[in-house]
Amino acid sequence: MDTNFPDLRAYGGADAFLQACKPRTVLGMFTNKWTGLVMGALLDGPRRFGELRRMLDGITQKMLSQTLRTLERDGLATRTVYPTIPPRVEYELTGLGHSAIGVLRSIGEWASVYADDVIAARDAYDEKAKEPVRSV
């Protein structure tokens, strides 16, 4: 992946609509539905993999592993392996991860307030899509 981004200041600064924009690559981190949920589960401190799996209803082992690896790669979480038998592994938010919680919390609050409206809009759209097309 090319990480050399052009200087966009001559065009008015960074623009997330442009493919080569750094903020656009960062915004992509939060488009996965599990990212915010895993980060929320780590908010109160370190957790083991099994604990996270039990907390996050519906997540598969593969998706949890993938999400944790991505969070670690992006600097939002750390993975600590303790030298015990069997090895104990814990995941924890980093300072950078904690800095994103306010944004995720705002999205969660918005979702709580407007969930019924979104579901009603979906239902209306789906009903309309079922109607036969009339020719004029």
PDB file of C-alpha atoms in Angstrom:
ATOM      1  CA  MET A   1       0.000   0.000   0.000  1.00  0.00           C
ATOM      2  CA  ASP A   2       1.370   3.370  -0.969  1.00  0.00           C
ATOM      3  CA  THR A   3       1.689   5.628   2.089  1.00  0.00           C
ATOM      4  CA  ASN A   4       3.203   8.603   0.263  1.00  0.00           C
ATOM      5  CA  PHE A   5       0.382  11.102   0.104  1.00  0.00           C
ATOM      6  CA  PRO A   6       0.594  14.279  -1.971  1.00  0.00           C
ATOM      7  CA  ASP A   7       0.538  17.644  -0.250  1.00  0.00           C
ATOM      8  CA  LEU A   8      -3.042  18.837  -0.718  1.00  0.00           C
ATOM      9  CA  ARG A   9      -2.628  22.245   0.914  1.00  0.00           C
ATOM     10  CA  ALA A  10      -2.604  23.937  -2.481  1.00  0.00           C
ATOM     11  CA  TYR A  11      -6.083  22.489  -3.004  1.00  0.00           C
ATOM     12  CA  GLY A  12      -7.507  23.669   0.287  1.00  0.00           C
ATOM     13  CA  GLY A  13      -6.007  21.058   2.611  1.00  0.00           C
ATOM     14  CA  ALA A  14      -6.761  17.417   3.160  1.00  0.00           C
ATOM     15  CA  ASP A  15      -9.950  16.169   1.551  1.00  0.00           C
ATOM     16  CA  ALA A  16     -11.428  12.864   2.724  1.00  0.00           C
ATOM     17  CA  PHE A  17     -13.186  12.509  -0.625  1.00  0.00           C
ATOM     18  CA  LEU A  18      -9.809  12.020  -2.294  1.00  0.00           C
ATOM     19  CA  GLN A  19      -8.457   8.478  -2.321  1.00  0.00           C
ATOM     20  CA  ALA A  20      -4.944   9.546  -1.316  1.00  0.00           C
ATOM     21  CA  CYS A  21      -6.061  11.546   1.741  1.00  0.00           C
ATOM     22  CA  LYS A  22      -4.533  10.417   5.062  1.00  0.00           C
ATOM     23  CA  PRO A  23      -7.683  11.137   7.092  1.00  0.00           C
ATOM     24  CA  ARG A  24      -9.658   8.963   4.683  1.00  0.00           C
ATOM     25  CA  THR A  25      -7.505   5.956   5.531  1.00  0.00           C
ATOM     26  CA  VAL A  26      -8.054   6.628   9.228  1.00  0.00           C
ATOM     27  CA  LEU A  27     -11.820   7.065   8.807  1.00  0.00           C
ATOM     28  CA  GLY A  28     -11.869   3.596   7.277  1.00  0.00           C
ATOM     29  CA  MET A  29     -10.879   2.146  10.661  1.00  0.00           C
ATOM     30  CA  PHE A  30     -14.288   2.969  12.071  1.00  0.00           C
ATOM     31  CA  THR A  31     -16.422   1.644   9.216  1.00  0.00           C
ATOM     32  CA  ASN A  32     -16.177  -1.948  10.458  1.00  0.00           C
ATOM     33  CA  LYS A  33     -19.186  -2.629  12.682  1.00  0.00           C
ATOM     34  CA  TRP A  34     -17.102  -4.537  15.235  1.00  0.00           C
ATOM     35  CA  THR A  35     -14.368  -1.903  15.734  1.00  0.00           C
ATOM     36  CA  GLY A  36     -16.446   0.383  17.943  1.00  0.00           C
ATOM     37  CA  LEU A  37     -17.978  -2.503  19.845  1.00  0.00           C
ATOM     38  CA  VAL A  38     -14.617  -4.118  20.608  1.00  0.00           C
ATOM     39  CA  MET A  39     -13.187  -0.751  21.645  1.00  0.00           C
ATOM     40  CA  GLY A  40     -16.195  -0.197  23.900  1.00  0.00           C
ATOM     41  CA  ALA A  41     -15.647  -3.611  25.476  1.00  0.00           C
ATOM     42  CA  LEU A  42     -12.038  -2.623  26.231  1.00  0.00           C
ATOM     43  CA  LEU A  43     -12.993   0.733  27.724  1.00  0.00           C
ATOM     44  CA  ASP A  44     -13.008  -0.467  31.342  1.00  0.00           C
ATOM     45  CA  GLY A  45      -9.578  -2.051  31.137  1.00  0.00           C
ATOM     46  CA  PRO A  46      -7.754  -5.118  29.862  1.00  0.00           C
ATOM     47  CA  ARG A  47      -9.760  -8.129  28.770  1.00  0.00           C
ATOM     48  CA  ARG A  48      -8.939 -11.630  27.662  1.00  0.00           C
ATOM     49  CA  PHE A  49     -10.049 -12.969  24.281  1.00  0.00           C
ATOM     50  CA  GLY A  50     -12.685 -15.321  25.735  1.00  0.00           C
ATOM     51  CA  GLU A  51     -14.109 -12.542  27.869  1.00  0.00           C
ATOM     52  CA  LEU A  52     -14.448 -10.301  24.809  1.00  0.00           C
ATOM     53  CA  ARG A  53     -16.064 -13.121  22.846  1.00  0.00           C
ATOM     54  CA  ARG A  54     -18.691 -13.629  25.562  1.00  0.00           C
ATOM     55  CA  MET A  55     -19.379  -9.882  25.797  1.00  0.00           C
ATOM     56  CA  LEU A  56     -19.834  -9.327  22.056  1.00  0.00           C
ATOM     57  CA  ASP A  57     -22.931 -11.271  21.104  1.00  0.00           C
ATOM     58  CA  GLY A  58     -22.778 -12.479  17.513  1.00  0.00           C
ATOM     59  CA  ILE A  59     -19.074 -11.960  16.844  1.00  0.00           C
ATOM     60  CA  THR A  60     -17.214 -14.956  15.469  1.00  0.00           C
ATOM     61  CA  GLN A  61     -13.823 -16.016  16.736  1.00  0.00           C
ATOM     62  CA  LYS A  62     -12.335 -15.153  13.340  1.00  0.00           C
ATOM     63  CA  MET A  63     -13.871 -11.655  13.275  1.00  0.00           C
ATOM     64  CA  LEU A  64     -12.791 -10.922  16.847  1.00  0.00           C
ATOM     65  CA  SER A  65      -9.227 -12.011  16.046  1.00  0.00           C
ATOM     66  CA  GLN A  66      -9.223  -9.895  12.894  1.00  0.00           C
ATOM     67  CA  THR A  67     -10.618  -6.847  14.671  1.00  0.00           C
ATOM     68  CA  LEU A  68      -8.131  -7.100  17.545  1.00  0.00           C
ATOM     69  CA  ARG A  69      -5.228  -7.450  15.092  1.00  0.00           C
ATOM     70  CA  THR A  70      -6.424  -4.387  13.192  1.00  0.00           C
ATOM     71  CA  LEU A  71      -6.800  -2.351  16.391  1.00  0.00           C
ATOM     72  CA  GLU A  72      -3.291  -3.376  17.410  1.00  0.00           C
ATOM     73  CA  ARG A  73      -1.879  -2.548  13.965  1.00  0.00           C
ATOM     74  CA  ASP A  74      -3.552   0.876  14.020  1.00  0.00           C
ATOM     75  CA  GLY A  75      -2.168   1.643  17.485  1.00  0.00           C
ATOM     76  CA  LEU A  76      -5.563   1.661  19.187  1.00  0.00           C
ATOM     77  CA  ALA A  77      -5.045  -1.460  21.323  1.00  0.00           C
ATOM     78  CA  THR A  78      -2.178  -3.485  22.735  1.00  0.00           C
ATOM     79  CA  ARG A  79      -1.815  -7.226  23.135  1.00  0.00           C
ATOM     80  CA  THR A  80       0.107  -8.451  26.158  1.00  0.00           C
ATOM     81  CA  VAL A  81       1.195 -12.077  26.490  1.00  0.00           C
ATOM     82  CA  TYR A  82       1.984 -13.239  30.015  1.00  0.00           C
ATOM     83  CA  PRO A  83       4.516 -16.082  30.341  1.00  0.00           C
ATOM     84  CA  THR A  84       2.278 -18.534  32.145  1.00  0.00           C
ATOM     85  CA  ILE A  85       1.212 -22.061  31.287  1.00  0.00           C
ATOM     86  CA  PRO A  86      -1.056 -21.859  29.411  1.00  0.00           C
ATOM     87  CA  PRO A  87      -0.118 -18.383  28.143  1.00  0.00           C
ATOM     88  CA  ARG A  88      -2.462 -15.606  29.216  1.00  0.00           C
ATOM     89  CA  VAL A  89      -3.169 -12.895  26.642  1.00  0.00           C
ATOM     90  CA  GLU A  90      -4.890  -9.590  27.377  1.00  0.00           C
ATOM     91  CA  TYR A  91      -5.993  -6.749  25.125  1.00  0.00           C
ATOM     92  CA  GLU A  92      -6.199  -3.142  26.234  1.00  0.00           C
ATOM     93  CA  LEU A  93      -6.863   0.251  24.660  1.00  0.00           C
ATOM     94  CA  THR A  94      -3.859   2.507  24.171  1.00  0.00           C
ATOM     95  CA  GLY A  95      -3.914   6.246  24.794  1.00  0.00           C
ATOM     96  CA  LEU A  96      -4.723   6.704  21.113  1.00  0.00           C
ATOM     97  CA  GLY A  97      -7.587   4.225  21.460  1.00  0.00           C
ATOM     98  CA  HIS A  98      -8.966   6.073  24.474  1.00  0.00           C
ATOM     99  CA  SER A  99      -8.803   9.340  22.509  1.00  0.00           C
ATOM    100  CA  ALA A 100     -11.300   7.932  19.975  1.00  0.00           C
ATOM    101  CA  ILE A 101     -13.864   6.830  22.558  1.00  0.00           C
ATOM    102  CA  GLY A 102     -15.623  10.213  22.620  1.00  0.00           C
ATOM    103  CA  VAL A 103     -16.351   9.973  18.905  1.00  0.00           C
ATOM    104  CA  LEU A 104     -17.564   6.380  19.227  1.00  0.00           C
ATOM    105  CA  ARG A 105     -19.693   7.287  22.234  1.00  0.00           C
ATOM    106  CA  SER A 106     -21.324  10.111  20.236  1.00  0.00           C
ATOM    107  CA  ILE A 107     -22.145   7.701  17.411  1.00  0.00           C
ATOM    108  CA  GLY A 108     -23.581   5.232  19.915  1.00  0.00           C
ATOM    109  CA  GLU A 109     -25.735   7.932  21.499  1.00  0.00           C
ATOM    110  CA  TRP A 110     -26.982   9.031  18.083  1.00  0.00           C
ATOM    111  CA  ALA A 111     -27.804   5.404  17.240  1.00  0.00           C
ATOM    112  CA  SER A 112     -29.763   5.029  20.489  1.00  0.00           C
ATOM    113  CA  VAL A 113     -31.805   8.164  19.854  1.00  0.00           C
ATOM    114  CA  TYR A 114     -32.530   7.497  16.172  1.00  0.00           C
ATOM    115  CA  ALA A 115     -32.629   3.672  15.963  1.00  0.00           C
ATOM    116  CA  ASP A 116     -36.440   3.589  15.692  1.00  0.00           C
ATOM    117  CA  ASP A 117     -36.401   6.226  12.938  1.00  0.00           C
ATOM    118  CA  VAL A 118     -33.772   4.357  10.933  1.00  0.00           C
ATOM    119  CA  ILE A 119     -35.615   1.042  11.309  1.00  0.00           C
ATOM    120  CA  ALA A 120     -38.907   2.692  10.264  1.00  0.00           C
ATOM    121  CA  ALA A 121     -37.218   4.220   7.208  1.00  0.00           C
ATOM    122  CA  ARG A 122     -35.778   0.828   6.254  1.00  0.00           C
ATOM    123  CA  ASP A 123     -39.151  -0.853   6.650  1.00  0.00           C
ATOM    124  CA  ALA A 124     -40.845   1.830   4.511  1.00  0.00           C
ATOM    125  CA  TYR A 125     -38.170   1.505   1.842  1.00  0.00           C
ATOM    126  CA  ASP A 126     -38.464  -2.293   1.798  1.00  0.00           C
ATOM    127  CA  GLU A 127     -42.285  -2.094   1.525  1.00  0.00           C
ATOM    128  CA  LYS A 128     -42.019   0.374  -1.346  1.00  0.00           C
ATOM    129  CA  ALA A 129     -39.531  -1.910  -3.114  1.00  0.00           C
ATOM    130  CA  LYS A 130     -42.116  -4.732  -2.985  1.00  0.00           C
ATOM    131  CA  GLU A 131     -44.701  -2.702  -4.926  1.00  0.00           C
ATOM    132  CA  PRO A 132     -45.059  -3.678  -8.572  1.00  0.00           C
ATOM    133  CA  VAL A 133     -43.676  -1.236 -11.107  1.00  0.00           C
ATOM    134  CA  ARG A 134     -46.451   0.489 -13.039  1.00  0.00           C
ATOM    135  CA  SER A 135     -45.941   1.300 -16.667  1.00  0.00           C
ATOM    136  CA  VAL A 136     -47.366   4.564 -17.940  1.00  0.00           C
TER     137      VAL A 136
END
